[in-house]
Coordinates of C-alpha atoms and ligand atoms in Angstrom, one line a residue:
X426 CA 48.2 -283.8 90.5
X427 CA 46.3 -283.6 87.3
X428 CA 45.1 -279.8 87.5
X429 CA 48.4 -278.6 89.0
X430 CA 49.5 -275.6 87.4
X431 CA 52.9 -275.3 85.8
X432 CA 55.3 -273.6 87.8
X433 CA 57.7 -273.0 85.6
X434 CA 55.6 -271.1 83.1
X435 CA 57.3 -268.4 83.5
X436 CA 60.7 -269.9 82.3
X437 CA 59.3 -269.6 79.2
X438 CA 59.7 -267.0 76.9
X439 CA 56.6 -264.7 75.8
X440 CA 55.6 -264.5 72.5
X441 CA 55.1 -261.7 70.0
X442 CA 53.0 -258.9 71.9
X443 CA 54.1 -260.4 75.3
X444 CA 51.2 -262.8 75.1
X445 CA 52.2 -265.9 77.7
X446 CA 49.0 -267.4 77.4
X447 CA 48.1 -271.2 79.3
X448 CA 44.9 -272.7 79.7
X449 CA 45.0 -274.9 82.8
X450 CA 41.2 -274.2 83.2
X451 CA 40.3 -275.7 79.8
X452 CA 42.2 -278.9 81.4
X453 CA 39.6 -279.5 83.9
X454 CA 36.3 -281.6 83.1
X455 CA 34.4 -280.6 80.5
X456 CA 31.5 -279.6 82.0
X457 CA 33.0 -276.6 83.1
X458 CA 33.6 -275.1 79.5
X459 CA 32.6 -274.8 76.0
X460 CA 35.4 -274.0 73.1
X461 CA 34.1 -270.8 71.5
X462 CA 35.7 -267.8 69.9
X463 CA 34.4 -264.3 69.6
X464 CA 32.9 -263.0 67.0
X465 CA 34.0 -260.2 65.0
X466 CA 32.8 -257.0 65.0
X467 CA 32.1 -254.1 62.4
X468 CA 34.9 -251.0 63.3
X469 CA 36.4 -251.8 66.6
X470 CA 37.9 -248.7 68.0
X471 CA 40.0 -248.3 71.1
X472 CA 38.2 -246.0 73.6
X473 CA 40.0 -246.7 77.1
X474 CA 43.6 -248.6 77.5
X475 CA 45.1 -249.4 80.7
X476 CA 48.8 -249.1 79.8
X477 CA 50.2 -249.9 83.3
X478 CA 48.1 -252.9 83.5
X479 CA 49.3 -254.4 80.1
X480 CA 53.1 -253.7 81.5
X481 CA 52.2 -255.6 84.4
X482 CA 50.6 -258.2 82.5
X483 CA 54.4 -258.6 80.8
X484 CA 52.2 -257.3 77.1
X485 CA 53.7 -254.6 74.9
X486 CA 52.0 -251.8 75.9
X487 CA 53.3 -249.9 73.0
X488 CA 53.0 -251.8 70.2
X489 CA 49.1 -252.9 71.6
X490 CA 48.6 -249.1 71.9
X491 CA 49.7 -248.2 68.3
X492 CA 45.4 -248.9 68.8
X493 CA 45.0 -245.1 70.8
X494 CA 42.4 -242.7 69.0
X495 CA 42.3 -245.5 66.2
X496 CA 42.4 -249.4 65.0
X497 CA 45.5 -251.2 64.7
X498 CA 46.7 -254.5 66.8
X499 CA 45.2 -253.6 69.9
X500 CA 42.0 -252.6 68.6
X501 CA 41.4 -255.7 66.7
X502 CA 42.9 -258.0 69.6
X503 CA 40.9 -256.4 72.3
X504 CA 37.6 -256.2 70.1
X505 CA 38.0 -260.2 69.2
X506 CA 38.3 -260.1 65.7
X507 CA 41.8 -261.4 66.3
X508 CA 43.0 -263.7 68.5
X509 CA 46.1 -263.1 70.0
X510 CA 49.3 -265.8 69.6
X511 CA 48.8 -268.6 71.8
X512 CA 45.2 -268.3 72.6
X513 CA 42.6 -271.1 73.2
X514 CA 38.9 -269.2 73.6
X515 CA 36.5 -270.5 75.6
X516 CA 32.9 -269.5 77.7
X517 CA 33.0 -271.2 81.5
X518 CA 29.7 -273.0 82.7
X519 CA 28.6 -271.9 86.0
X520 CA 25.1 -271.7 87.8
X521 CA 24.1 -269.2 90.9
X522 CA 21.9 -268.0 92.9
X523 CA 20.3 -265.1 91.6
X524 CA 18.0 -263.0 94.3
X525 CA 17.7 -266.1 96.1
X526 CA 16.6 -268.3 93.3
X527 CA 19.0 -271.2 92.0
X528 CA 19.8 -270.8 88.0
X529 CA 21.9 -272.1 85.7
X530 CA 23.7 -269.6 84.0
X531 CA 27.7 -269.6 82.2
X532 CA 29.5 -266.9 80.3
X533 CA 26.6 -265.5 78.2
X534 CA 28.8 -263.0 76.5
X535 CA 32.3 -263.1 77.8
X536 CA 34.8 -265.3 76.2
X537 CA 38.0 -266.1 78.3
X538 CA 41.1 -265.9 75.4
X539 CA 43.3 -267.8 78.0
X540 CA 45.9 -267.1 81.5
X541 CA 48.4 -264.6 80.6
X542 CA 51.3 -265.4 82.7
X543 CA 53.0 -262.5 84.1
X544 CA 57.1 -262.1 84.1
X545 CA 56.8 -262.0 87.9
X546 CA 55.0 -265.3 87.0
X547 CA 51.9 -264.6 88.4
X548 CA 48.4 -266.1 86.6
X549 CA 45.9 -264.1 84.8
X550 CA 42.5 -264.6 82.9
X551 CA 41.9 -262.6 80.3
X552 CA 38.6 -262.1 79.1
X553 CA 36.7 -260.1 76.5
X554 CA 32.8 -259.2 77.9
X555 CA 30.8 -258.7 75.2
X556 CA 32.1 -260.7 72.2
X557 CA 29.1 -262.3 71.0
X558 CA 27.0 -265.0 71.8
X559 CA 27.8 -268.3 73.4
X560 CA 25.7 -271.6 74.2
X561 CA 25.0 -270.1 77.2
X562 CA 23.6 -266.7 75.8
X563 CA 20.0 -267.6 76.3
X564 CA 18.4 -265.2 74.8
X565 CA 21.1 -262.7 75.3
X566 CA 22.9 -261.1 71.8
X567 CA 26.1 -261.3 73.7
X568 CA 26.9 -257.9 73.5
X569 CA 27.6 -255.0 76.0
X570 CA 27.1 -251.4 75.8
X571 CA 29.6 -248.8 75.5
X572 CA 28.0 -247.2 78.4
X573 CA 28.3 -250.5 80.9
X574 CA 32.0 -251.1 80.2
X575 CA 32.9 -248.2 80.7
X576 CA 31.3 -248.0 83.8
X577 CA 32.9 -251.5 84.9
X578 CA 36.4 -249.9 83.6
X579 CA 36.3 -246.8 85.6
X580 CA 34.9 -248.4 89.1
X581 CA 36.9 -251.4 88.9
X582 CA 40.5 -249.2 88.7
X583 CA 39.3 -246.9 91.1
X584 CA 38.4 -250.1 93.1
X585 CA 41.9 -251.0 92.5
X586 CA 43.6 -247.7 93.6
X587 CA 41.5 -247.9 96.5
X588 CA 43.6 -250.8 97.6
X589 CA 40.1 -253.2 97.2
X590 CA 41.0 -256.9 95.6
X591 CA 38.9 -256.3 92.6
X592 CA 39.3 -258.0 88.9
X593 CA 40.9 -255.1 86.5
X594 CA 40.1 -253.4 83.3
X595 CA 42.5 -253.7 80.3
X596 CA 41.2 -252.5 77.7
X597 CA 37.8 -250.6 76.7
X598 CA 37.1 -250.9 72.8
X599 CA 34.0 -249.9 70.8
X600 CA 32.7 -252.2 68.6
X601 CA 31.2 -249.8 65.6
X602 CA 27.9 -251.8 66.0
X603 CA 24.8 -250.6 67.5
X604 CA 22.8 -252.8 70.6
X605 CA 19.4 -252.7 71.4
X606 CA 18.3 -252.3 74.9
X607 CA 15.1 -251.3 76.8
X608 CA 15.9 -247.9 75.9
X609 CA 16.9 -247.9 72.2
X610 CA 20.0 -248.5 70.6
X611 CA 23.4 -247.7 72.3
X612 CA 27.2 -248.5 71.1
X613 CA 28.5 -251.6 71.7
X614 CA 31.8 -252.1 73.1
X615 CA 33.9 -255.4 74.4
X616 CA 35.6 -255.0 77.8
X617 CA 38.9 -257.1 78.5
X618 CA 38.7 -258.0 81.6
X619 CA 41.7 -259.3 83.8
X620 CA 41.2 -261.7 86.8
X621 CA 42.9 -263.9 88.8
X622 CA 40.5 -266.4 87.9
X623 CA 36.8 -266.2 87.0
X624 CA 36.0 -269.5 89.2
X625 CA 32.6 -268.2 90.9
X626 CA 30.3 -269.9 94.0
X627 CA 28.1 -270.6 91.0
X628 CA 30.9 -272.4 89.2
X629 CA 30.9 -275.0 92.7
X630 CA 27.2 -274.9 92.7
X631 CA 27.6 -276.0 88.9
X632 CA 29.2 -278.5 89.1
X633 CA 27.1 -279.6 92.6
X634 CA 23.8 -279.4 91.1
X635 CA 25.0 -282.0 88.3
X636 CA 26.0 -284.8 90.8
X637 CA 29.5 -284.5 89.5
X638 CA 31.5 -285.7 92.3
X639 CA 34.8 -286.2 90.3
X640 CA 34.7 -282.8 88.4
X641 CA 34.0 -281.5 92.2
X642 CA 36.8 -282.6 93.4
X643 CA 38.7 -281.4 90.5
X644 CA 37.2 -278.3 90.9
X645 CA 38.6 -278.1 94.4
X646 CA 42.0 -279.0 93.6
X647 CA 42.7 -276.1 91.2
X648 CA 40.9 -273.5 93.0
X649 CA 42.6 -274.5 96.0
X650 CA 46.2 -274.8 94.1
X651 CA 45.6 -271.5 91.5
X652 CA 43.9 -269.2 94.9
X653 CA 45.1 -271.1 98.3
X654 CA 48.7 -273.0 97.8
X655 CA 48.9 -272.1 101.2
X656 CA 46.3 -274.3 102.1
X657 CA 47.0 -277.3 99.1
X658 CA 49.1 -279.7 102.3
X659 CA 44.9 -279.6 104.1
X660 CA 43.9 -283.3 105.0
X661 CA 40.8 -282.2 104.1
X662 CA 41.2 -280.0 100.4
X663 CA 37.3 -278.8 100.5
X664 CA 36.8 -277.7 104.0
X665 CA 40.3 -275.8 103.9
X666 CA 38.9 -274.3 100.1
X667 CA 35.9 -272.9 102.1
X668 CA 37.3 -271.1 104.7
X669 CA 40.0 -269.2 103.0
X670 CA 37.2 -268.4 100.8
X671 CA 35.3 -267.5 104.1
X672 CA 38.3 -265.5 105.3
X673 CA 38.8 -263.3 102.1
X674 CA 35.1 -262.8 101.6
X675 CA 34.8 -261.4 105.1
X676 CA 38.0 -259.1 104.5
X677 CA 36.6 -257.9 101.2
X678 CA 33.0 -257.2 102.9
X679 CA 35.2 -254.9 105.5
X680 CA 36.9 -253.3 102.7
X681 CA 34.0 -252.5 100.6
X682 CA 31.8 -250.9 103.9
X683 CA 35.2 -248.9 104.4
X684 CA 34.6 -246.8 101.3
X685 CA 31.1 -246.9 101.0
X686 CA 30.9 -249.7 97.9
X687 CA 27.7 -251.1 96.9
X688 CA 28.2 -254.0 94.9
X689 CA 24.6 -254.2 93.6
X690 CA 24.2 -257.6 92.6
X691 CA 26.0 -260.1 95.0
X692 CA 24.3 -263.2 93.2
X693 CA 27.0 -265.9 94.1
X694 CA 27.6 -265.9 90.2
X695 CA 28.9 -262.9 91.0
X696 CA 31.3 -263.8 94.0
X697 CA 35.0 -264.6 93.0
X698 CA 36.7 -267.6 94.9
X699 CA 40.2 -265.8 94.4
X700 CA 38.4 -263.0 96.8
X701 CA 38.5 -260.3 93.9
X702 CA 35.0 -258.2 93.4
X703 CA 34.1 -258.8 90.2
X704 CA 30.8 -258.0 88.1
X705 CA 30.8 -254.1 88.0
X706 CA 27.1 -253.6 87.4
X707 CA 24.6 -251.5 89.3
X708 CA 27.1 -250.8 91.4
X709 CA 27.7 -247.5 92.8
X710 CA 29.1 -245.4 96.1
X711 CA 27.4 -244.3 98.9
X712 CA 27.2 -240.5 99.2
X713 CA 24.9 -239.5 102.2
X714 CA 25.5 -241.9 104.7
X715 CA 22.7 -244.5 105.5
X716 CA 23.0 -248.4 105.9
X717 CA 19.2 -248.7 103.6
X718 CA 21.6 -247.4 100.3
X719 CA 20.1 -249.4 97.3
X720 CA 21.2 -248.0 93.4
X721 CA 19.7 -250.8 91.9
X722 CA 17.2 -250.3 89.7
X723 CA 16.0 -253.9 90.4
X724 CA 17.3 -254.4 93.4
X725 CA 13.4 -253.3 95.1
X726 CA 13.5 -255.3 98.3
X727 CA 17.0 -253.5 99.1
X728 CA 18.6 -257.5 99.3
X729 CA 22.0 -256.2 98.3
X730 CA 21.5 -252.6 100.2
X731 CA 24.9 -251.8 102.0
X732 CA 24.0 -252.7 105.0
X733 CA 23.1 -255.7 103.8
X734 CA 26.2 -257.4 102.4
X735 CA 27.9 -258.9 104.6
X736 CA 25.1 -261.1 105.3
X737 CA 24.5 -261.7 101.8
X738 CA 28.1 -262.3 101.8
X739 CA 27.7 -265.3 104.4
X740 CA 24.6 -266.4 102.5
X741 CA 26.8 -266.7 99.9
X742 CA 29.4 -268.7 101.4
X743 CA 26.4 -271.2 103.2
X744 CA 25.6 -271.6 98.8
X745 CA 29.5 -272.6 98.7
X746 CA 29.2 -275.1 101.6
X747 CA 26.4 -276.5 100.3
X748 CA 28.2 -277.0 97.1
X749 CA 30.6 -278.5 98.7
X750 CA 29.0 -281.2 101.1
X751 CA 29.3 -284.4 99.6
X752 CA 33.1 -284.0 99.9
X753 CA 33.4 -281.7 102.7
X754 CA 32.8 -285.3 105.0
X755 CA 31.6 -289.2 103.9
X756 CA 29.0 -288.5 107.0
X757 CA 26.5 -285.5 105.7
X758 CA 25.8 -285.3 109.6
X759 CA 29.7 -284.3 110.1
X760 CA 29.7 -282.3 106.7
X761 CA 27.1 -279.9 107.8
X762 CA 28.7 -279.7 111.1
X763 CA 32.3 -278.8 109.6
X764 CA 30.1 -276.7 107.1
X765 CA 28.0 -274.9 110.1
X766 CA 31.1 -274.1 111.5
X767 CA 33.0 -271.7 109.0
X768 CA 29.9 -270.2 108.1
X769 CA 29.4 -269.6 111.8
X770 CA 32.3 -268.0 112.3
X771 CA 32.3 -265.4 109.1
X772 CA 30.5 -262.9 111.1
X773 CA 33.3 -263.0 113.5
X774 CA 36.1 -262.5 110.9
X775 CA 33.8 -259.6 109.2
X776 CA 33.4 -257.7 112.4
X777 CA 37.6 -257.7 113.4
X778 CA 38.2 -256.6 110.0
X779 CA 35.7 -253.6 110.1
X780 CA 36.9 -253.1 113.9
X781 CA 40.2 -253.0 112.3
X782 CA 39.2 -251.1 109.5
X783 CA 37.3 -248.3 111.3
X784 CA 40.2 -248.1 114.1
X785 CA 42.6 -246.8 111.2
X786 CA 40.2 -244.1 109.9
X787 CA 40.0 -242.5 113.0
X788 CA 43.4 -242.8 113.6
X789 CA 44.0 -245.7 116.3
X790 CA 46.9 -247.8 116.6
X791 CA 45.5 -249.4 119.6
X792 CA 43.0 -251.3 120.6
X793 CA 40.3 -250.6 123.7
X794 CA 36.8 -252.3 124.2
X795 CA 34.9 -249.3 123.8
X796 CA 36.2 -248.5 119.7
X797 CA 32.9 -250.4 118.6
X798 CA 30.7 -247.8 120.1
X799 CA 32.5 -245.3 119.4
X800 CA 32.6 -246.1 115.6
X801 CA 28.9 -246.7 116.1
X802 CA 28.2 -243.0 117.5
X803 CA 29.9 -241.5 114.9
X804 CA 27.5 -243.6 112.3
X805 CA 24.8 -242.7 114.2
X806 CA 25.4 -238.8 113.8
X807 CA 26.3 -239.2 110.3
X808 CA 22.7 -241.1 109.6
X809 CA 20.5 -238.8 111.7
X810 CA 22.1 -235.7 109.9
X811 CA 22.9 -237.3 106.2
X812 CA 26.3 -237.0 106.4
X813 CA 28.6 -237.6 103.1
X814 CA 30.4 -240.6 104.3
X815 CA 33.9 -240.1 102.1
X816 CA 34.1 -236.1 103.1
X817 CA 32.6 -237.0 106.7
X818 CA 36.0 -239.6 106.7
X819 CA 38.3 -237.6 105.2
X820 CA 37.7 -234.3 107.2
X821 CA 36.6 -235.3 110.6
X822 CA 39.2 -233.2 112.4
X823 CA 38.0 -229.7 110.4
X824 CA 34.5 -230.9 110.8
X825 CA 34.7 -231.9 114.3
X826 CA 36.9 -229.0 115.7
X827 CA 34.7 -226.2 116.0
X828 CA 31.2 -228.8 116.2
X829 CA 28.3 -228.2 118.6
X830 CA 25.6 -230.5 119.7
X831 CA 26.2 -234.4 119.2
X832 CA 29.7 -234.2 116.8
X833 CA 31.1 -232.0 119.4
X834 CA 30.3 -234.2 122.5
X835 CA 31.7 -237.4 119.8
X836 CA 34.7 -235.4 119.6
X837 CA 35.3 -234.7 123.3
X838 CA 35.1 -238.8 123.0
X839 CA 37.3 -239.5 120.3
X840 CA 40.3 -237.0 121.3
X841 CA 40.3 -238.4 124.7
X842 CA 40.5 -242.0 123.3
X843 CA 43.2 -240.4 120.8
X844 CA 45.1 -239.4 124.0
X845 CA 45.5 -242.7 125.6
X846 CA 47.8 -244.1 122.9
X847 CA 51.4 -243.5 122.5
X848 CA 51.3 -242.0 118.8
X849 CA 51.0 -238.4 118.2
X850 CA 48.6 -236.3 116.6
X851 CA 51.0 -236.3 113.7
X852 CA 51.2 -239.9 113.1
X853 CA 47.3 -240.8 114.0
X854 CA 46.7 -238.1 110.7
X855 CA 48.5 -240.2 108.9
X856 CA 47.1 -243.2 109.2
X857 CA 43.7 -241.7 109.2
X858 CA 44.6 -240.1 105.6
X859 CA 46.0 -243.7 104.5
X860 CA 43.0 -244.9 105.3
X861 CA 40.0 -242.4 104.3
X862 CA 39.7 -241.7 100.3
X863 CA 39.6 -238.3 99.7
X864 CA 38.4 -239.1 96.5
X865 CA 35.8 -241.8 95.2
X866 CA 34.0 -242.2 92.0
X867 CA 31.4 -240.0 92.3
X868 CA 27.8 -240.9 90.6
X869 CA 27.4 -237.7 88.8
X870 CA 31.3 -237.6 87.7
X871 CA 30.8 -241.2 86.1
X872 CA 27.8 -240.5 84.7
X873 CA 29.1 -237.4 82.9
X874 CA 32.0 -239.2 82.0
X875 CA 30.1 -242.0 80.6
X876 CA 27.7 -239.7 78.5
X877 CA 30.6 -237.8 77.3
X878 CA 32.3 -241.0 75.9
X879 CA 29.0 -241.9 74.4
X880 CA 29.3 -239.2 72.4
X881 CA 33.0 -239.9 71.6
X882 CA 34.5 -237.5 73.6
X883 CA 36.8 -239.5 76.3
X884 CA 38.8 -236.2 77.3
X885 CA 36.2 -236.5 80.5
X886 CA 37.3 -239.7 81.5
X887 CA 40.2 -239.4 81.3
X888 CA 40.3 -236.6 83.5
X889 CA 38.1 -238.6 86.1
X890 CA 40.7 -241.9 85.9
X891 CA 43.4 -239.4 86.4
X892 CA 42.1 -238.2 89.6
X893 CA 40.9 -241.8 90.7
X894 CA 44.2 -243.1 90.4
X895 CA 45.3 -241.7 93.8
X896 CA 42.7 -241.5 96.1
X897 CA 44.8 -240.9 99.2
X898 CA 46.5 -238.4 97.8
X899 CA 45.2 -235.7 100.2
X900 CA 47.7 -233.1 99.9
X901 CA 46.6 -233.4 96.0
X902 CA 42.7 -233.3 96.6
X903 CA 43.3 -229.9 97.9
X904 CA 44.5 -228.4 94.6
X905 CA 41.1 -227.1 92.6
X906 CA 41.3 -229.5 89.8
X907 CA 40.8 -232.3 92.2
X908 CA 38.3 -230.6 94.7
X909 CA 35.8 -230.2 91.8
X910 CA 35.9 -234.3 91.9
X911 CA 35.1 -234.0 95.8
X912 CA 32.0 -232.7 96.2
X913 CA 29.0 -234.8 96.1
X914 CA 25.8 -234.1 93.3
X915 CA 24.1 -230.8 94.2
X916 CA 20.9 -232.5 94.3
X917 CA 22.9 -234.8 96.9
X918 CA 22.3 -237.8 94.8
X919 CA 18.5 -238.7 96.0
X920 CA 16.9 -241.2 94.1
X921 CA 19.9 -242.2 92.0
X922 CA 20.0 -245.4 89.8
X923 CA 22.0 -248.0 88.4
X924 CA 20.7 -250.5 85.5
X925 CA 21.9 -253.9 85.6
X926 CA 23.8 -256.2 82.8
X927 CA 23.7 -253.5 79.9
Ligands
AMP719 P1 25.2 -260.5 85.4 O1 23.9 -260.0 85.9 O2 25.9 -259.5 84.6 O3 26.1 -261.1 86.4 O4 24.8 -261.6 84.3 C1 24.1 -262.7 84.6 C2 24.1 -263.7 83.4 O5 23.5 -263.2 82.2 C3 25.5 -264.2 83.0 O6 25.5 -265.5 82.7 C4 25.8 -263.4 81.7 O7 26.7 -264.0 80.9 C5 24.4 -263.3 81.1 N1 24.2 -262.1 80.3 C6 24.1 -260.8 80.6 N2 24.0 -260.0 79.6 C7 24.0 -260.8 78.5 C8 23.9 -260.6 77.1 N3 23.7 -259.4 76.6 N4 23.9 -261.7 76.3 C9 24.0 -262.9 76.7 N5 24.1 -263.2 78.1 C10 24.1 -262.1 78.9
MG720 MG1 27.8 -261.9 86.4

């Protein structure tokens, strides 16, 4: 197999830094990348380091960090001004829908430096977003704002401790330059994003919409052997491609209404085929509980409300299938059968992972027909009475126990139904508290975080990370430095916004 990816990688030894880098991405046709470095920028500054990541990643945490408070390796590495050893820099081409409308996009202003393989020989991208413009900038400066990544940093780790597949945050450096946005100029800072790949539906639809047949196939083969080596022995490589990507996609969607997450902007440029969430932009957690919740600025029609998603999700997936038709069967009759099919059954897969999902926040080991509705009830209450849906989670035995009205009759309910299984009280609290957050990343904390490290103060988010880091830490959250974190905005968050790709 051409595209296969080198087992052995990890046999060989890392150079200086840790850096392991491969490329077997920039192996694949070229219409799926263009060569291009980043460019350099003014007085890069480290502003936010992920130290366990880089350990992870195999890198020299230590030696990268000299960068803390100041330049040095790090801060010129993870601003682009230097490549690191090894590296081959590239931007991917991709297309995607975008609000429903088909557009041909690529890495505008991210630059992938190569795979960093990982001494438990695992694969990574990494990426720098926002180091300057590429041929597929548009009319884009290639740039980011301090702000953004910082916001993309902070979700996407809390994401992570949340247990959420989600693409993670290395590094967080600020360029020195000034960007200019709708509202003025802001600092500019690169982001170094880690992945286990940054192959998107749009990358498929790519390919698709140019007639490409042998990249396609290509294209399948890798993703298949770099996401699904489970799946690589498949008679039939594409159709088994689109339903583990069917399969993941309707886990993540669980996972995501679990915590409250509202992606934002669920353009199938913005759906991962490894089944990570990527593209932290508008994106933001639900506080009062209703299914209409839409923090997008531009989002007006409330398409990617979080409600919404996992249909968006399968909408998604029917983009992937399409992508995929001319190989998915010789017959397009049979192809849009075999394609019909797994998009058919996604809302299947969603709902017995959210089942599943819901069961373990309120504590059921078990299964009984009636869980649905009685997930459903409790929904209903928090809606009609604008319940916070993490504190609503995370204390719905205090909130329940001395409750009147509708929550008191839901309780009768749900204490019976805890009765009629073997476990305890004792054990069903502690899969409840395994399973509700007690803390998520609140709007008004991230935004005083983010203004804070505007100003150059990043004492704030630090403080905010630190408490992120372990959200089901319960007997924690009680302490009064955490609580503080727990509380939702006093104005209880009404009419809150996100702004897109700043
Ligand atoms: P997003 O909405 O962040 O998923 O981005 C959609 C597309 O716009 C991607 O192709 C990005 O690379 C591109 N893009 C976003 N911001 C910029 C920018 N400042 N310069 C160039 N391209 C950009
Ligand atoms: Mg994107």
């Amino acid at each position: 197999m051409i595209y296969a990816i080198d087992e052995n990688a990890q046999a060989k030894a890392p150079g200086p830094g840790g850096w392991r880098l491969e490329h077997s991405y920039a192996a694949l046709p070229a219409v799926l990348h263009v060569a291009v470095g980043p460019t350099a920028v003014r007085a890069p500054r480290v502003v936010a380091w992920n130290r366990t990541l880089a350990e992870e990643l195999g890198l020299d945490a230590e030696g990268l960090a000299g960068a803390d408070g100041g330049g040095g390796a790090g801060a010129e590495i993870f601003a682009g001004n230097v490549l690191p050893p090894g590296s081959a820099p590239l931007a991917q081409a991709y297309a995607g829908h975008q609000y429903g409308h088909f557009t041909t996009l690529g890495d505008g202003r991210a630059i992938l430096l190569g795979e960093q393989i990982t001494p438990r020989g695992e694969r990574f991208d990494v990426q720098l977003k926002g180091a300057g413009p590429t041929p597929f900038s548009r009319r884009g400066d290639g740039r980011a704002t301090l702000g953004a990544m910082m916001r993309e940093y902070v979700i996407s780790e809390a994401m992570h401790a949340l247990g959420i597949p989600t693409t993670r945050s290395l590094a967080v450096v600020a360029t020195g330059e000034e960007v200019w946005r709708q509202d003025g100029a802001r600092p500019g800072a690169v982001l170094t994003r880690v992945a286990a790949s940054h192959i998107r539906v749009g990358t498929f639809e790519w390919v698709a919409a140019r007639r490409d047949e042998a990249a396609l196939r290509a294209l399948v083969a890798y993703t298949v052997q770099r996401h699904y080596p489970e799946r690589a022995g498949a008679e039939n490589l594409p159709l088994a491609l689109l339903e583990g990507v069917g399969e993941r996609q309707a886990r993540l969607m669980a996972q995501w209404m679990g915590v409250g997450f509202v992606h934002g902007v669920m353009n199938t440029d913005n759906m991962a085929l490894s089944g990570e969430t990527i593209d932290y932009g508008p994106c933001a957690f639900m506080e009062a509980y209703d299914p209409a919740t839409v923090f997008s600025s531009i989002d007006r029609d409330g398409r990617y409300a979080y409600g919404n998603q996992p249909q968006i999700a399968q909408w998604n997936i029917a983009r992937l299938a399409e992508a995929l038709l001319t190989v998915l069967h010789p017959q397009e009759e049979q192809a849009i059968a075999l394609a019909n099919g797994v998009i058919g059954r996604f809302g299947e897969g969603f709902q017995r992972h959210w089942l599943a999902g819901m069961r373990r926040k309120l504590g059921l080991f078990n299964e009984e027909p009636e869980d649905g509705a009685l997930v459903e009830a409790l929904l209903a209450w928090m809606h009609a009475t604008k319940a916070d849906f993490t504190n609503t989670w995370a204390e719905l035995e205090t909130l329940a126990a001395g409750a009147e009205g509708e929550l008191g009759v839901w309780r009768a309910r749900w204490q019976a139904r805890l009765a009629r299984q073997p476990q305890g009280a004792e054990e069903a609290g502690r899969l409840r508290r395994a399973n509700c957050p007690a803390v998520i990343p609140r709007n008004h904390r991230v935004e005083e975080a983010l203004a804070a490290a505007e100003q150059g103060e990043v004492g704030v988010m630090e403080r905010l990370l630190a408490v992120l880091a372990a959200p089901y830490d319960h007997a924690r959250a009680g302490a009064a430095d955490v609580a503080e974190y727990r509380g939702p905005a006093a104005d209880g968050g009404e009419g809150y916004r996100t702004f897109c790709g700043t």
